[in-house]
Short mmCIF file of N, CA and C in Angstrom, two decimals:
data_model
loop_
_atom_site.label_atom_id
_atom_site.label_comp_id
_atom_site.label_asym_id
_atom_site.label_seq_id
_atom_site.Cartn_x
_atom_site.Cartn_y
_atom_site.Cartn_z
N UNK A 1 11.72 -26.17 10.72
CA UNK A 1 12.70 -25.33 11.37
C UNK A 1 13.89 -26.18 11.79
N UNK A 2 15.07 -25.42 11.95
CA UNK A 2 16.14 -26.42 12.58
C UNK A 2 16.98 -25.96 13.50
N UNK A 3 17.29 -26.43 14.64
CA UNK A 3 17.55 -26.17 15.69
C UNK A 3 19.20 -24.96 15.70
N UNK A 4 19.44 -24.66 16.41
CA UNK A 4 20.43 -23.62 16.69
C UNK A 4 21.98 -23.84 16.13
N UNK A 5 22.54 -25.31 16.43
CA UNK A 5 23.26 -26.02 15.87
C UNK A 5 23.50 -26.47 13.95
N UNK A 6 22.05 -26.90 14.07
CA UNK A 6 22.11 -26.52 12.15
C UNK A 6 22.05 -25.50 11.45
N UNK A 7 21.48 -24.50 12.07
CA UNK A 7 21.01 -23.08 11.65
C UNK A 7 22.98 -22.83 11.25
N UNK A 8 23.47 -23.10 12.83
CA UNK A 8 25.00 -22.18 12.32
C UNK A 8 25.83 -22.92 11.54
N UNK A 9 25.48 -23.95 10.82
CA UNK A 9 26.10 -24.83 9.90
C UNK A 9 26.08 -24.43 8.37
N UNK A 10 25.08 -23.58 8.34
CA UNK A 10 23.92 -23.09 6.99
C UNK A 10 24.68 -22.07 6.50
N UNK A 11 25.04 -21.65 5.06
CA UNK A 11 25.44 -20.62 4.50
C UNK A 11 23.71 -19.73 4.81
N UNK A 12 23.99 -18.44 4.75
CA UNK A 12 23.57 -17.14 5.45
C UNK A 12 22.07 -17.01 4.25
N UNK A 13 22.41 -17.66 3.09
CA UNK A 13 21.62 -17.03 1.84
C UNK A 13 20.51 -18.34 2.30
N UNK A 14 21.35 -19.66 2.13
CA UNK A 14 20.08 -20.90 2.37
C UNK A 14 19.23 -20.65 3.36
N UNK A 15 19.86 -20.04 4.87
CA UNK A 15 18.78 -19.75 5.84
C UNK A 15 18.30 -19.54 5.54
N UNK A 16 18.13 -17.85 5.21
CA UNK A 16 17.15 -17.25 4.69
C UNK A 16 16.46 -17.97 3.65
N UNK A 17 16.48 -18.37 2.57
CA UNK A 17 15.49 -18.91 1.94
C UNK A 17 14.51 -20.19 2.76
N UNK A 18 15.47 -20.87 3.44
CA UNK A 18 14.70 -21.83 4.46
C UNK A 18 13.68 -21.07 4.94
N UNK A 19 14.30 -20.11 5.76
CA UNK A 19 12.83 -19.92 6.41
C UNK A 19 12.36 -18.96 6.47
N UNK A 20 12.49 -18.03 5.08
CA UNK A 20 11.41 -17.07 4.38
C UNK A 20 11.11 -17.42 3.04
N UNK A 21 11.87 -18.26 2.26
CA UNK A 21 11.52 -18.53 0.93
C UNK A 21 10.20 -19.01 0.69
N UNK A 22 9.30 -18.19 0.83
CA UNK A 22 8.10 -18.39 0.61
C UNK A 22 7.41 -16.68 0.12
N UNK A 23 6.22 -17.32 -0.83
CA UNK A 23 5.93 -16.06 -1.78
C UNK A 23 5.27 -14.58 -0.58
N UNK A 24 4.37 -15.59 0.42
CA UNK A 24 3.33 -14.54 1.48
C UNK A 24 4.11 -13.66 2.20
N UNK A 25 5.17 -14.35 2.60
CA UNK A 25 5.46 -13.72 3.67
C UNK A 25 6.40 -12.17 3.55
N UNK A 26 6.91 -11.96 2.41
CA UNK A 26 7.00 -10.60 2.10
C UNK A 26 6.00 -9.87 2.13
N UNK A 27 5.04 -10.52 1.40
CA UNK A 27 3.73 -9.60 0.91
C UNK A 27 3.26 -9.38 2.48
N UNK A 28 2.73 -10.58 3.20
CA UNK A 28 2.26 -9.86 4.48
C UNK A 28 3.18 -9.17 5.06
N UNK A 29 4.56 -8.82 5.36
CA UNK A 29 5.30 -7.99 5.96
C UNK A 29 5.11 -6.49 5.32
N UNK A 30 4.91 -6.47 3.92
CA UNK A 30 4.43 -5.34 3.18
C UNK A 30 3.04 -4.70 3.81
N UNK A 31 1.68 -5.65 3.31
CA UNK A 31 1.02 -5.13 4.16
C UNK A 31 0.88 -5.13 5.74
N UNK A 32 1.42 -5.35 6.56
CA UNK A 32 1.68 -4.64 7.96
C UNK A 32 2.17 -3.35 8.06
N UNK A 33 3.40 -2.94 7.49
CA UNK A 33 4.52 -2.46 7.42
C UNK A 33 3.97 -1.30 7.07
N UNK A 34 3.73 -1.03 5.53
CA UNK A 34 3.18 -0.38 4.88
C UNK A 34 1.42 0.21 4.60
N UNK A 35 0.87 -0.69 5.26
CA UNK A 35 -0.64 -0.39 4.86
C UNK A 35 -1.66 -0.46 6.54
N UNK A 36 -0.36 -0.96 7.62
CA UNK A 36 -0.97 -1.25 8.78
C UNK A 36 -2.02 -1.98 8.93
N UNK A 37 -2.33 -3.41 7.83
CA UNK A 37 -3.15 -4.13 8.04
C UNK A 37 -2.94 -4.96 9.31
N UNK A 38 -3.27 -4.94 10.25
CA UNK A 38 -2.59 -5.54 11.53
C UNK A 38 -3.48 -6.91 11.83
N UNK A 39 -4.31 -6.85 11.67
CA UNK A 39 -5.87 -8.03 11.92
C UNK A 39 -5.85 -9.17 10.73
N UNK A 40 -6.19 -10.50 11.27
CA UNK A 40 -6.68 -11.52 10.12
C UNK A 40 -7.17 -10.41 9.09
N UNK A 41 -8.20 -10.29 9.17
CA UNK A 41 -9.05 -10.18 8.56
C UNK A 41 -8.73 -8.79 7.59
N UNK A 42 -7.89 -7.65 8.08
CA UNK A 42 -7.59 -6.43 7.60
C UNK A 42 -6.54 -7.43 6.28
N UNK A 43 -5.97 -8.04 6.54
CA UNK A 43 -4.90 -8.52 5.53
C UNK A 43 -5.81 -9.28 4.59
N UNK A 44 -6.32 -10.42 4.88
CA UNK A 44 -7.65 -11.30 4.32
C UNK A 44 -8.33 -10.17 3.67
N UNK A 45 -9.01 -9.47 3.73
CA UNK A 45 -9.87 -8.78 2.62
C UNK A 45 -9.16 -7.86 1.83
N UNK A 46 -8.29 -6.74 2.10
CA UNK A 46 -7.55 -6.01 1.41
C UNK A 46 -6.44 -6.48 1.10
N UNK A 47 -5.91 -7.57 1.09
CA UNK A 47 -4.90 -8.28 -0.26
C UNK A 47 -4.94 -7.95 -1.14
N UNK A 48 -4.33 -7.83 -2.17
CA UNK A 48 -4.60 -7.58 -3.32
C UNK A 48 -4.05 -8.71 -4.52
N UNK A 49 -3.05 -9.70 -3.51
CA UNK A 49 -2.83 -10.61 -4.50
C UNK A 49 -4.03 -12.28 -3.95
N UNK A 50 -4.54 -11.49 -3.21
CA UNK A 50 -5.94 -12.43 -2.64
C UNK A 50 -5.39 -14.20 -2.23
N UNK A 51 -4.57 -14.17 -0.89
CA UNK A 51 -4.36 -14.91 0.16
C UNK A 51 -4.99 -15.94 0.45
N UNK A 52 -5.18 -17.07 0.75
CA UNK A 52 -6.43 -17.50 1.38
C UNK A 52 -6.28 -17.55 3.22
N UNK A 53 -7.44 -18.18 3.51
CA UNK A 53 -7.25 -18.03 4.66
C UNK A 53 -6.40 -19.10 5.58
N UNK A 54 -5.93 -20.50 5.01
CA UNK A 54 -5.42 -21.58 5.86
C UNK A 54 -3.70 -21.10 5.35
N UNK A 55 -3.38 -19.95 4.01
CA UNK A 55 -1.75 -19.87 3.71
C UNK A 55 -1.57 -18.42 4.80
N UNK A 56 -2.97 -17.61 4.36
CA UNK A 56 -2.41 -16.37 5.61
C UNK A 56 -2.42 -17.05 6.90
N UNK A 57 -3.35 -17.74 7.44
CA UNK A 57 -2.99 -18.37 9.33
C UNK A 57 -1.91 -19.04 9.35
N UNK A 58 -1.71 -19.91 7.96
CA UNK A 58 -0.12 -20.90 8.36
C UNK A 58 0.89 -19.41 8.39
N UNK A 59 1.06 -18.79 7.69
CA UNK A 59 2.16 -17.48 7.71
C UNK A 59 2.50 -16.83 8.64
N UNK A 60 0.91 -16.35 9.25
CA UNK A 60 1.40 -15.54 10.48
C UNK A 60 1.59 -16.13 11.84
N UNK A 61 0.93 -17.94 11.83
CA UNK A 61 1.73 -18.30 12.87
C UNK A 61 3.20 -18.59 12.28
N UNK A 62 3.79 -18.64 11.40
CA UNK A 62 5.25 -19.20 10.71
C UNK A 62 6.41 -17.59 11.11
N UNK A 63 5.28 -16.27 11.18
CA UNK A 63 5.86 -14.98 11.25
C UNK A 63 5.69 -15.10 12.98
N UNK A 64 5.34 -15.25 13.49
CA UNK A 64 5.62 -15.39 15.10
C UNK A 64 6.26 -15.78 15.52
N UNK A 65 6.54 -17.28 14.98
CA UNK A 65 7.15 -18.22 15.44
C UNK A 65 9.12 -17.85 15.03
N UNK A 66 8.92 -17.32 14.19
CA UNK A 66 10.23 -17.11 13.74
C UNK A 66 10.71 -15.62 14.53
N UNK A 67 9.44 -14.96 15.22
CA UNK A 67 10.08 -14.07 16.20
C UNK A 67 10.28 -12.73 15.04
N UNK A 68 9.27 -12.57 14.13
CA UNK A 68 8.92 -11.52 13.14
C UNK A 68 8.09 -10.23 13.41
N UNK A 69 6.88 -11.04 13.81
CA UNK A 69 5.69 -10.41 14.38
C UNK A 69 5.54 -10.83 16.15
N UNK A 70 4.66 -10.21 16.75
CA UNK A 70 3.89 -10.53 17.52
C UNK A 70 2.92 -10.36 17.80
N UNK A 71 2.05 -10.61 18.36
CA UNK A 71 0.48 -11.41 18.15
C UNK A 71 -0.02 -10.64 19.97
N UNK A 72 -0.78 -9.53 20.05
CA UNK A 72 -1.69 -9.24 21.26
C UNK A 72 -3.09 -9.41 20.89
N UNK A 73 -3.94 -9.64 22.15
CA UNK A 73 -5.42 -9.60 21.80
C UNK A 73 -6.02 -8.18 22.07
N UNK A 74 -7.22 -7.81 21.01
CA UNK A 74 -7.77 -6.38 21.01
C UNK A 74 -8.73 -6.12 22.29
N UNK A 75 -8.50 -5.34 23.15
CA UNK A 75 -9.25 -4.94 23.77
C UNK A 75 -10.62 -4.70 23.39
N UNK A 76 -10.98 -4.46 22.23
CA UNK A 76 -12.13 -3.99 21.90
C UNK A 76 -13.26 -5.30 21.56
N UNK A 77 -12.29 -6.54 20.87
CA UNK A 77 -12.91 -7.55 20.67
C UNK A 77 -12.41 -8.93 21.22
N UNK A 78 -13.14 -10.05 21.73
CA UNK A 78 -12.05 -10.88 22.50
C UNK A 78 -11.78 -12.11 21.24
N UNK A 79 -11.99 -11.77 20.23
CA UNK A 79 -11.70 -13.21 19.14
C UNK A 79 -10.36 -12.36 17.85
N UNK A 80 -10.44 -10.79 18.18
CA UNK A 80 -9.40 -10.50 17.55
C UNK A 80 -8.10 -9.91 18.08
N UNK A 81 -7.30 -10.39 17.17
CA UNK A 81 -5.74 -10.38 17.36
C UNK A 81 -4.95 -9.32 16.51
N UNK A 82 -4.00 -8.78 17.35
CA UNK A 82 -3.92 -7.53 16.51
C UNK A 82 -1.99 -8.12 16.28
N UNK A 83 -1.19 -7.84 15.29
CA UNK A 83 0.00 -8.54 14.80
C UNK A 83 0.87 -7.09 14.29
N UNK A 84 2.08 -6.69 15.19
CA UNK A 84 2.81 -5.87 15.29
C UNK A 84 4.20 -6.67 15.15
N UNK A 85 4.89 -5.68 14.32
CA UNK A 85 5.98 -5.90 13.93
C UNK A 85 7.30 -5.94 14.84
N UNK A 86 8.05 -6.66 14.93
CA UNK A 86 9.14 -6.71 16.21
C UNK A 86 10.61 -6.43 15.39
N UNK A 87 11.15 -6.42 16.16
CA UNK A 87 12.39 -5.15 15.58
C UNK A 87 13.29 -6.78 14.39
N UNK A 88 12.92 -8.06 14.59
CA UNK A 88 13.37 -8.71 13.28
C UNK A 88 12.17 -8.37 11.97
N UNK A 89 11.23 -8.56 12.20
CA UNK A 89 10.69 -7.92 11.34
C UNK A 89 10.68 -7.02 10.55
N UNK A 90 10.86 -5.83 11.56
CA UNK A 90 11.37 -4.37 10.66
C UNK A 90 12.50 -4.35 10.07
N UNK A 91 13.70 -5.23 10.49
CA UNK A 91 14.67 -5.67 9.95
C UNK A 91 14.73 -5.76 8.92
N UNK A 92 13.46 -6.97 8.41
CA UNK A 92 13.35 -7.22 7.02
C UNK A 92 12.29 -6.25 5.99
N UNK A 93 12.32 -5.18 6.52
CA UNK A 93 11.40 -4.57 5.33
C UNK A 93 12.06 -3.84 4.49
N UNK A 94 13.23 -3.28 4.89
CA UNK A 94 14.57 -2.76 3.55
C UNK A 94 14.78 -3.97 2.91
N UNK A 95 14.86 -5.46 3.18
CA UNK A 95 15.00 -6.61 2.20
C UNK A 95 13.73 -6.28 1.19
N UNK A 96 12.48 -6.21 1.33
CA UNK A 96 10.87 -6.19 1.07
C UNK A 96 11.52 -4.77 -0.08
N UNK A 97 12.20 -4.04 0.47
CA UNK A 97 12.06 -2.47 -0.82
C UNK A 97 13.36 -3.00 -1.59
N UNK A 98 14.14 -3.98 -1.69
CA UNK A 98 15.51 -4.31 -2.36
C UNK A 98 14.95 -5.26 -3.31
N UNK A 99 13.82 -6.01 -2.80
CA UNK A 99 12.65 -6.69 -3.71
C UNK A 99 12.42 -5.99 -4.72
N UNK A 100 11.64 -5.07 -4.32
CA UNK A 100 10.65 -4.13 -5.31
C UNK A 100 11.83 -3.36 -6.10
N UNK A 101 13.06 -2.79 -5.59
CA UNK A 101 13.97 -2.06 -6.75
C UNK A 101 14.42 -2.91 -7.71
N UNK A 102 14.67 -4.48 -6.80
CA UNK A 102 15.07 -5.46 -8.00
C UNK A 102 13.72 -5.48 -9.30
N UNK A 103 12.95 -5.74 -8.79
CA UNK A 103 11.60 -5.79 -10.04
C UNK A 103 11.34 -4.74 -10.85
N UNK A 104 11.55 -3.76 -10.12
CA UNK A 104 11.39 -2.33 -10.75
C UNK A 104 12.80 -1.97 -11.80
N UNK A 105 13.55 -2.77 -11.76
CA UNK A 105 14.85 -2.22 -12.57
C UNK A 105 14.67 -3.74 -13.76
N UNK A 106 14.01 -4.56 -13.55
CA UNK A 106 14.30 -5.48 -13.66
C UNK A 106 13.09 -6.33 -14.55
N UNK A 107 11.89 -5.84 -14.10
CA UNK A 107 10.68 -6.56 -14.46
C UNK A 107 9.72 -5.05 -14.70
N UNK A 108 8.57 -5.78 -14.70
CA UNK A 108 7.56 -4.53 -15.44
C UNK A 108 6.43 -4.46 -13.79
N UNK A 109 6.77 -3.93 -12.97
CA UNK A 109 5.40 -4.16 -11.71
C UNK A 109 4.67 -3.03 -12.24
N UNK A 110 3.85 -2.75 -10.76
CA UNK A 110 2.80 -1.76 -11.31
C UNK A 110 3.33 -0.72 -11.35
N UNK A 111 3.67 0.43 -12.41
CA UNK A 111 4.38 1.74 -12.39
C UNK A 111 3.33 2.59 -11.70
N UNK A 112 2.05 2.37 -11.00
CA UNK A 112 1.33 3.24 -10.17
C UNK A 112 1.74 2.79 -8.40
N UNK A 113 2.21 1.45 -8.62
CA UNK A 113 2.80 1.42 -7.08
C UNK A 113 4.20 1.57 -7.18
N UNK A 114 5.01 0.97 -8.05
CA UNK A 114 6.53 1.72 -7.95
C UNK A 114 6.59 3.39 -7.72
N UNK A 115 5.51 4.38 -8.52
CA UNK A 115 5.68 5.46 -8.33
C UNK A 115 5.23 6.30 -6.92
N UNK A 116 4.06 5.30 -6.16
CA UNK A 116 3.86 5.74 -4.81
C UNK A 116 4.88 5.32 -3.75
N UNK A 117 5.84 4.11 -4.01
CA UNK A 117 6.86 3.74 -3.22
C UNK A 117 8.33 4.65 -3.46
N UNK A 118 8.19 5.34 -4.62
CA UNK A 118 9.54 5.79 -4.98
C UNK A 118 10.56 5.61 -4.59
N UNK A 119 10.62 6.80 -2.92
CA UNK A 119 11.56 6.85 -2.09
C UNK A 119 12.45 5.40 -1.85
N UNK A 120 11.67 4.34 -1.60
CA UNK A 120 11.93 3.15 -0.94
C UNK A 120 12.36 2.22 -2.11
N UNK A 121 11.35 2.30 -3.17
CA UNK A 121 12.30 1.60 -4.13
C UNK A 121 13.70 1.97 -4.78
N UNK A 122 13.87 3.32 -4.87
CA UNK A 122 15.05 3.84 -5.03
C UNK A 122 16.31 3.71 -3.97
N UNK A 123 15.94 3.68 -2.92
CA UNK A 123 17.29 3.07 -1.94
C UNK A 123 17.56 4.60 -1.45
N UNK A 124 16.52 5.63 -1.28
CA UNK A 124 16.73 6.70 -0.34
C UNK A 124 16.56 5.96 1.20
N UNK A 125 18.34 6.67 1.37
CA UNK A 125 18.85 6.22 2.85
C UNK A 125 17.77 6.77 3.76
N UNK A 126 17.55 7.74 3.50
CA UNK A 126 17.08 8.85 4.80
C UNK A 126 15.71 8.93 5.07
N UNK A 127 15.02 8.71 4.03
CA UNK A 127 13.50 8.26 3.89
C UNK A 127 13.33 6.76 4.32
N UNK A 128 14.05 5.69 3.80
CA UNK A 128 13.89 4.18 4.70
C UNK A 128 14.07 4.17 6.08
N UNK A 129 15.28 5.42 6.96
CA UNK A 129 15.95 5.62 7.98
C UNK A 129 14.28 5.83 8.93
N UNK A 130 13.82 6.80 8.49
CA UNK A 130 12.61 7.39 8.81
C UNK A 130 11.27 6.46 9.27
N UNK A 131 11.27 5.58 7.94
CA UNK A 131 10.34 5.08 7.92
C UNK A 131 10.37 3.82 8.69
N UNK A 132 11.63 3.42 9.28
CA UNK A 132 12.11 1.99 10.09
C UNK A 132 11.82 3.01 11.54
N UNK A 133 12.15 3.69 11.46
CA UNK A 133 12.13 4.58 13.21
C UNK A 133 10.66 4.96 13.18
N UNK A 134 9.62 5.22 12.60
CA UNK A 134 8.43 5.17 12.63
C UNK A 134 7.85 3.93 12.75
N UNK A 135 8.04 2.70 12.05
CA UNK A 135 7.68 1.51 12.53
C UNK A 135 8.07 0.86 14.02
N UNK A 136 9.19 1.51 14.34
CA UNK A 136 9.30 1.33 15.94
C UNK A 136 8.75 2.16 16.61
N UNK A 137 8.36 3.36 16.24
CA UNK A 137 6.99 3.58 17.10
C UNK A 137 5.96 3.28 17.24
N UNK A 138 4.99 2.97 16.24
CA UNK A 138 3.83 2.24 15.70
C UNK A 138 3.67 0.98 16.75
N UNK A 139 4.72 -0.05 15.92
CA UNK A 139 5.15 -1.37 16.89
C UNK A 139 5.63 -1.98 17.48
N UNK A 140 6.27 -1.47 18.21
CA UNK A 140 7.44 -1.73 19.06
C UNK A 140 6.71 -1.08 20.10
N UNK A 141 7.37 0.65 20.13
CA UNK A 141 7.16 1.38 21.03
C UNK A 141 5.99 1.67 21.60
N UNK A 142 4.85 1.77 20.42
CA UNK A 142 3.47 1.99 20.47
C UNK A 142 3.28 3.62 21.01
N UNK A 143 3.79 4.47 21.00
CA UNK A 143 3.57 5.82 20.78
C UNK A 143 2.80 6.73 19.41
N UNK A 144 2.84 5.79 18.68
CA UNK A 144 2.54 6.50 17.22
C UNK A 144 1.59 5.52 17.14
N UNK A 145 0.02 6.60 16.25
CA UNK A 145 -0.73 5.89 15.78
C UNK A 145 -0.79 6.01 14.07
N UNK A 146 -0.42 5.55 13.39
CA UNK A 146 -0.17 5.72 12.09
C UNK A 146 -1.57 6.31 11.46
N UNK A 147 -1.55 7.41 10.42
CA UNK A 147 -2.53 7.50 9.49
C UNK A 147 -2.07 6.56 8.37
N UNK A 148 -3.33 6.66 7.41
CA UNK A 148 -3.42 5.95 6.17
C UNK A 148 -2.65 6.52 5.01
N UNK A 149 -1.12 5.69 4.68
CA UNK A 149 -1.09 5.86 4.14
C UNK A 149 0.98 6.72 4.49
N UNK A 150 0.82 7.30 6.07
CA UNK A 150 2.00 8.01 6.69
C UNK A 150 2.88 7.69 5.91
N UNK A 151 3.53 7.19 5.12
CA UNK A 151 5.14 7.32 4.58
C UNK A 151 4.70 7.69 3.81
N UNK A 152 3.68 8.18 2.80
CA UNK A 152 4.46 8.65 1.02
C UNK A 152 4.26 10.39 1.21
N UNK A 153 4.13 11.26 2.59
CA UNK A 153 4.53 12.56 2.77
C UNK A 153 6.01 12.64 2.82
#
């Protein structure tokens, strides 16, 4: 990381690659975001590009630390940690669907998940609008408990 002074020295694109240019950390912002894997372990088993466990712990302390996520302990269990999205975070999940339209216009992904993302890969304003103001309820606000699956209605 580099302190406040170098940061504002940095063209806007290098930051960002500094200190997201890495392959996980979309993907885990995806699954949070999108699949509400919130737990080690919810992300760790339902990956699908199969994580390990010392690149997902370096990530999500690297997503804290950068003031992405934040990290409470579960009431229900005292060894698990539950990881909610903070309003930089949500920030970056229209970057995460500008991803997927780039690939999708661009490359061959899965046409069974481009077609369940549609809305989002297509750059519908009003459906991303939606779905960022629902993630601030979820995690931020904590009023909303998400079902499985809530954005593709």
């Amino acid at each position: 990381m580099f302190d406040n002074s170098v940061e504002q020295e940095m063209c806007p694109i290098a930051l960002a690659s500094h200190l997201l240019g890495d392959k996980w950390i979309p993907i885990i912002i995806r699954d949070i975001a999108l699949f509400d894997r919130r737990t080690f372990n919810d992300v760790l088993k339902n990956n699908l590009e199969k994580i390990s466990t010392g690149s997902l712990t370096s990530r999500l302390q690297r997503l804290v630390h950068l003031e992405m996520l934040e990290v409470t302990d579960d009431d229900t269990h005292s060894q698990k940690r539950i990881y909610s999205l903070t309003e930089s975070g949500i920030g970056f999940v229209p970057v995460v669907f500008k991803m997927a339209s780039w690939t999708a216009e661009f490359r061959n992904p899965s046409p069974v998940i481009v077609a369940m993302s549609q809305p989002y890969v297509d750059g519908d304003a009003d459906a991303i609008d939606f779905f960022l103001k629902t993630l601030r309820d979820i995690h931020i606000h904590k009023t909303t408990v998400p079902e499985p699956l809530w954005w593709k209605s």
